[in-house]
XYZ file of C-alpha atoms in Angstrom:
317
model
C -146.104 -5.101 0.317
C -144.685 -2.180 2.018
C -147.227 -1.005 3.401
C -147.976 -5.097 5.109
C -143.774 -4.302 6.388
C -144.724 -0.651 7.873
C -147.881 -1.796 9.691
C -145.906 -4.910 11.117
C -143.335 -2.621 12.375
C -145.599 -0.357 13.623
C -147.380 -3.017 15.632
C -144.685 -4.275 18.099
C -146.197 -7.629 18.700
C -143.324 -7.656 21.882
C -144.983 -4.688 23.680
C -148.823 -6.231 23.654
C -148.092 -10.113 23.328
C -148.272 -10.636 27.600
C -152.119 -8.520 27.783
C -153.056 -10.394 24.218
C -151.440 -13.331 25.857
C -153.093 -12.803 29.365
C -156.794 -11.904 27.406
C -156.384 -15.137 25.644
C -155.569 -17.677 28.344
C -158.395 -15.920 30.753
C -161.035 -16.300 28.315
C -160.411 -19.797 27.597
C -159.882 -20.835 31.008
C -163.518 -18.880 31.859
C -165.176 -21.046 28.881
C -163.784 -24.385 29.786
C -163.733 -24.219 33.396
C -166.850 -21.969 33.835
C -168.430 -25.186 36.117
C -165.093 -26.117 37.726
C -165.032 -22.548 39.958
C -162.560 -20.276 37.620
C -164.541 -17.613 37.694
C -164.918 -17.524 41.454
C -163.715 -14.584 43.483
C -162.353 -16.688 45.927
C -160.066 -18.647 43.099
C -159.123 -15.089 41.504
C -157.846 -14.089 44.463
C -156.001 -16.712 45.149
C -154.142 -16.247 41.956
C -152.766 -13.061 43.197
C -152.166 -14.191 46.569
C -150.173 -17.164 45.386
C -148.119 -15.070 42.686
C -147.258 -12.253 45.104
C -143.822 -13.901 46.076
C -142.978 -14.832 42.208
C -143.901 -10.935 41.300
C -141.839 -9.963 43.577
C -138.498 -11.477 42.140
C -139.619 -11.095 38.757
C -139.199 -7.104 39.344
C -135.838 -7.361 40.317
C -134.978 -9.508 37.543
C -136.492 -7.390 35.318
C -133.477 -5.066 36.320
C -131.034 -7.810 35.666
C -131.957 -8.564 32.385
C -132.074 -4.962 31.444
C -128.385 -4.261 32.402
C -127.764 -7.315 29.872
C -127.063 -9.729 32.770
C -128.667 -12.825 34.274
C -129.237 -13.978 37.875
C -129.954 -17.936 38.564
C -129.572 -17.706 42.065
C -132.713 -15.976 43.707
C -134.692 -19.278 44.299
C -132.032 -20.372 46.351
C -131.645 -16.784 48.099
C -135.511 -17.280 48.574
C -135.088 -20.300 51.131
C -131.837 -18.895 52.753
C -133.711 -15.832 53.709
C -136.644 -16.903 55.036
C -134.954 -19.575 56.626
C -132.701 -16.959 58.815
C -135.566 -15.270 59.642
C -137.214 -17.522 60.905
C -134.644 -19.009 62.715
C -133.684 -15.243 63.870
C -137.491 -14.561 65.133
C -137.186 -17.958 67.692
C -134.785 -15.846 69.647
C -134.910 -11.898 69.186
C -137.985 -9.486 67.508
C -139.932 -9.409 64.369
C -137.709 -6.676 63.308
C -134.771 -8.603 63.462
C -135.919 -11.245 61.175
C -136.954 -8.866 59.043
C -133.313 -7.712 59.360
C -131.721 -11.383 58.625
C -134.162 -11.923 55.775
C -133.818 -9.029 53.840
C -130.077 -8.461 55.074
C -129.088 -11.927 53.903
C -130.983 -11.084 50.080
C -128.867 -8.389 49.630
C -125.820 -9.738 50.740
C -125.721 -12.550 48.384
C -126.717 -9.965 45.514
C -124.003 -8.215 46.651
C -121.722 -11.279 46.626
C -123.161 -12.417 42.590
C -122.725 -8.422 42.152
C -119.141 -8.009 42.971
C -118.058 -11.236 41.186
C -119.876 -9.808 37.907
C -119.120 -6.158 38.239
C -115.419 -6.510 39.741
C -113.953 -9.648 38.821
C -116.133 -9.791 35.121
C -117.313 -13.436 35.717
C -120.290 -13.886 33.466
C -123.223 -13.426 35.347
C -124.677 -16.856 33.960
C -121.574 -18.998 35.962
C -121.563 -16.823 38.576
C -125.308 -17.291 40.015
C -125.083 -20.679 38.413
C -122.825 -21.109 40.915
C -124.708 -19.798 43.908
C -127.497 -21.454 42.951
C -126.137 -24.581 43.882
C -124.395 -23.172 46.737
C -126.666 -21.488 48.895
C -129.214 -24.124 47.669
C -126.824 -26.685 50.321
C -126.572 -23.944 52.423
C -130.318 -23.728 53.054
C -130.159 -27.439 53.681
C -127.641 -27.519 56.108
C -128.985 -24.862 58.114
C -131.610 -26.483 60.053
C -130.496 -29.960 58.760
C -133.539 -30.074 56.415
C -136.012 -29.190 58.862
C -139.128 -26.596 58.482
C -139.119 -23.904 60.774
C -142.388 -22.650 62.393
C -143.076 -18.789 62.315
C -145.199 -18.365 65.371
C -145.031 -14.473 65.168
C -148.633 -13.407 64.208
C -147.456 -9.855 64.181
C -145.528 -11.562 61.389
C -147.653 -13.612 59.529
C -150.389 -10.687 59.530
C -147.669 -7.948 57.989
C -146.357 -10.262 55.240
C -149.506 -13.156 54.476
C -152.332 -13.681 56.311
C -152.710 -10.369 57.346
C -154.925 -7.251 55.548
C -155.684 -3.384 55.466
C -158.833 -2.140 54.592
C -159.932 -5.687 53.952
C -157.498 -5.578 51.444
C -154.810 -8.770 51.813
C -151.185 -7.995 52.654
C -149.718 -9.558 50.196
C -151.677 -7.932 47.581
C -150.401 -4.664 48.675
C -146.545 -5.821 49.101
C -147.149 -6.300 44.763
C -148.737 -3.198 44.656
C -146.281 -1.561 46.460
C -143.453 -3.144 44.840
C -144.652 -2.682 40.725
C -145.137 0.724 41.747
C -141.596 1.369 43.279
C -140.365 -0.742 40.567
C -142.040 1.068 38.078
C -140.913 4.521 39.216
C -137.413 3.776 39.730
C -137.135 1.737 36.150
C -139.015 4.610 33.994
C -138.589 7.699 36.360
C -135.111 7.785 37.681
C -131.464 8.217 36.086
C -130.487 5.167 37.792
C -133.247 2.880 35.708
C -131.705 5.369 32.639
C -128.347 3.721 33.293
C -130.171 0.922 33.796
C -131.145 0.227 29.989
C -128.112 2.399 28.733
C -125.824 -0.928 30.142
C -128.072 -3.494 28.635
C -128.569 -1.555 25.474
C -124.614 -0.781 24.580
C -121.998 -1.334 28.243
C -119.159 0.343 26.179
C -121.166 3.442 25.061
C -122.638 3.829 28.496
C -119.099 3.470 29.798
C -118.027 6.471 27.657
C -120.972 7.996 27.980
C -119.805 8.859 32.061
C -122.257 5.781 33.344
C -120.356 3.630 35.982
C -121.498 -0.021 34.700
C -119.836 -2.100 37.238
C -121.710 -0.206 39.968
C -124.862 -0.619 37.843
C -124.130 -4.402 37.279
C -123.178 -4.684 41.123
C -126.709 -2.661 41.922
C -129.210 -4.555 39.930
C -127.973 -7.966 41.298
C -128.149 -5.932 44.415
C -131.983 -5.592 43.788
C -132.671 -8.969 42.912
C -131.297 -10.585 45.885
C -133.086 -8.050 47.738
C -136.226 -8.790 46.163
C -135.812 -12.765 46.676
C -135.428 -11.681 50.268
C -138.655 -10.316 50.616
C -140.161 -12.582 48.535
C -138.581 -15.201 50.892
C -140.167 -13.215 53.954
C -143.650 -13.258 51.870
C -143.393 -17.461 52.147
C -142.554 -17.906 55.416
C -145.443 -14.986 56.316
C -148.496 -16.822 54.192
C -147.239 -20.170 55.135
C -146.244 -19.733 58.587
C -143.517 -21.584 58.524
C -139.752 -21.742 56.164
C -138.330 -24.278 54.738
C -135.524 -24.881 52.513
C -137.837 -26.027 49.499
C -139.082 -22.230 49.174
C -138.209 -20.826 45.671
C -137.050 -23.815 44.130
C -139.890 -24.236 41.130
C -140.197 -20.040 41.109
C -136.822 -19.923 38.184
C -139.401 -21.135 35.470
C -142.059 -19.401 36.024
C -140.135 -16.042 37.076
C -138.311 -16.348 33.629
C -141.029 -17.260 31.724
C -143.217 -13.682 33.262
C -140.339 -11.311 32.733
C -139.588 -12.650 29.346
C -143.515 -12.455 28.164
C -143.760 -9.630 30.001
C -141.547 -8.155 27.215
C -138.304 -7.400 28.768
C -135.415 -8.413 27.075
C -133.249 -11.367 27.061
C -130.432 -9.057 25.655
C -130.832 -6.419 28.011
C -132.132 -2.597 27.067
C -135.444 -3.266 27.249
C -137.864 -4.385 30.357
C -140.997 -3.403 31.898
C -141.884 -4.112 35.418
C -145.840 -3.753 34.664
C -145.471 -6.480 32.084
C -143.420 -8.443 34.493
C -146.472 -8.590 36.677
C -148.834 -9.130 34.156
C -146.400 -11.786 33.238
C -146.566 -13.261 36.538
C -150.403 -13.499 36.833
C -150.799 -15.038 33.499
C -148.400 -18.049 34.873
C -150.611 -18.159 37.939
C -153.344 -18.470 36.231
C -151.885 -20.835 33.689
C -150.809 -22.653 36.620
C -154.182 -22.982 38.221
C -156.362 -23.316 35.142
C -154.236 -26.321 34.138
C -154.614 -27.872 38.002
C -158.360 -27.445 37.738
C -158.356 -29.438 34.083
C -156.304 -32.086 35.994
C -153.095 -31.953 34.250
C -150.772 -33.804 35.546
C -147.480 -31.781 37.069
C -145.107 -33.306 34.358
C -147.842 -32.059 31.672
C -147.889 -28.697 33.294
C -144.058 -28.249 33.341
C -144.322 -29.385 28.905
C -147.145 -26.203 28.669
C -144.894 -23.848 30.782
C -142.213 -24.803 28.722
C -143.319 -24.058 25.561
C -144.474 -20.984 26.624
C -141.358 -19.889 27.413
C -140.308 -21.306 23.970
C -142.522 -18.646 22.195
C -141.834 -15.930 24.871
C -137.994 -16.421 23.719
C -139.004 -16.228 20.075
C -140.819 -13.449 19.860
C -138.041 -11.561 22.532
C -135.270 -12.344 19.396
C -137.584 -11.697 16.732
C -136.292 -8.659 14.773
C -139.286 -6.545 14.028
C -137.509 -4.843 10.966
C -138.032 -8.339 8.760
């Protein structure tokens, strides 16, 4: 049986399980659902419009994972950004919420980044930790209320908003899988990137500075909750401190089938978005068979139990 072992190993069921995956899950959805409107444009579109935030953050924690690290935190980073700016934006320009929002992303990746990098907490605790943290924080700010965006200037550039009657937030994930994409397969950083995940010491030798690549890719994920944060308050007009809070599932769940690595080395930001449509869709084709949300959270689950399993599985037995 040899040859059964070589063709196995030449077929890397990890690099094509999230489009075999995706395939699988659209076709059945389309057979099942074909009178309940799954096939409409307007439903397929709102797939992508409603997964725009969660692709988003699953980019940046495709970088996370890669270095061999792990980063809790961003739903909670999520409300705290688009919280301040929203709360900025009452008082001062659209450019200065931008500011807050995306300042206060990369501020707390900086804060989960130094801890790692510096003091060599383990990422896990760390972001564990903030988690729970800034997840109060976001409560206390406006005493659990919802703040109103009333910018349309705003709303337009990051949700309701379009170019070329193409929606906004369809080009922020176009525009961020492609800068993603570029910087993880193009650039020496995205090199070091994988060379921390794959072996720290080696790439330590090897000249790489890890703890600024450990501090940088937590960096990047708090940035990208920060947009994705902005992306919220934009398409729903409003923040609140319940942004982000279900997104750690389902963000997990599209990196991981996406095929990066849950020991670091190995990611891919296209996958990651792939990822992240299939759990829209999941989500929505299981809404439209009237699932109930407890049901829904058992199906996600499991599918992150066979994402794991096939992430471990070592394609050499």
């Amino acid at each position: 049986m040899d040859w059964l072992k070589s063709v196995r190993q030449s077929f890397d069921l990890q690099q094509y399980v999230v489009y075999l995956g995706f395939l699988a899950i659209f076709l059945f959805f389309a057979i099942t659902l074909s009178d309940d409107g799954f096939l409409t444009t307007r439903n397929l579109s709102n797939i992508v419009l409603q997964t725009a935030p969660a692709t988003i953050m699953a980019i940046g924690f495709v970088f996370v994972l890669s270095a061999g690290e792990i980063d809790l935190s961003f739903g909670s980073i999520v409300a705290v950004s688009a919280l301040s700016g929203a709360v900025v934006m009452q008082d001062y320009p659209m450019v200065a919420g931008i500011a807050a929002g995306l300042g206060v992303g990369l501020a707390i990746g900086w804060f989960n980044g130094f801890l790692v990098a510096y003091l060599r907490l383990p990422s896990f605790l760390v972001t564990l930790a903030t988690l729970g943290l800034f997840a109060g924080v976001a409560r206390s700010m406006t005493d659990l209320r919802s703040i109103p965006v009333i910018n349309d200037s705003f709303t337009g550039f990051f949700g309701s908003g379009s170019l070329f009657g193409i929606p906004s937030l369809i080009l922020w994930t176009i525009g961020a899988v492609i800068v993603g994409h570029i910087v993880y397969r193009e650039t020496r950083f995205g090199a070091h990137v994988i060379a921390t995940g794959d072996n720290a010491s080696a790439a330590q030798v090897s000249g790489i500075k890890v703890p600024r690549i450990r501090l940088a890719v937590l960096m990047i994920s708090g940035g990208c909750a920060g947009l994705a944060g902005l992306l919220y308050a934009g398409r729903l007009q409003a923040a609140r401190y319940t942004l982000g809070e279900s997104d750690l599932m389902t963000v997990i769940a599209a990196v991981i089938v996406g095929g990066t690595a849950l020991n670091g080395g190995k990611g891919s930001v296209v996958g990651a978005l792939v990822g992240s449509l299939l759990m829209g869709m999941l989500n929505n084709g299981l809404i439209l068979m009237g699932l109930s949300v407890s049901d829904q959270m058992i199906v996600r689950g499991l599918i992150i139990l066979i994402a794991v399993a096939i992430s471990l599985r070592d394609p050499s037995r």
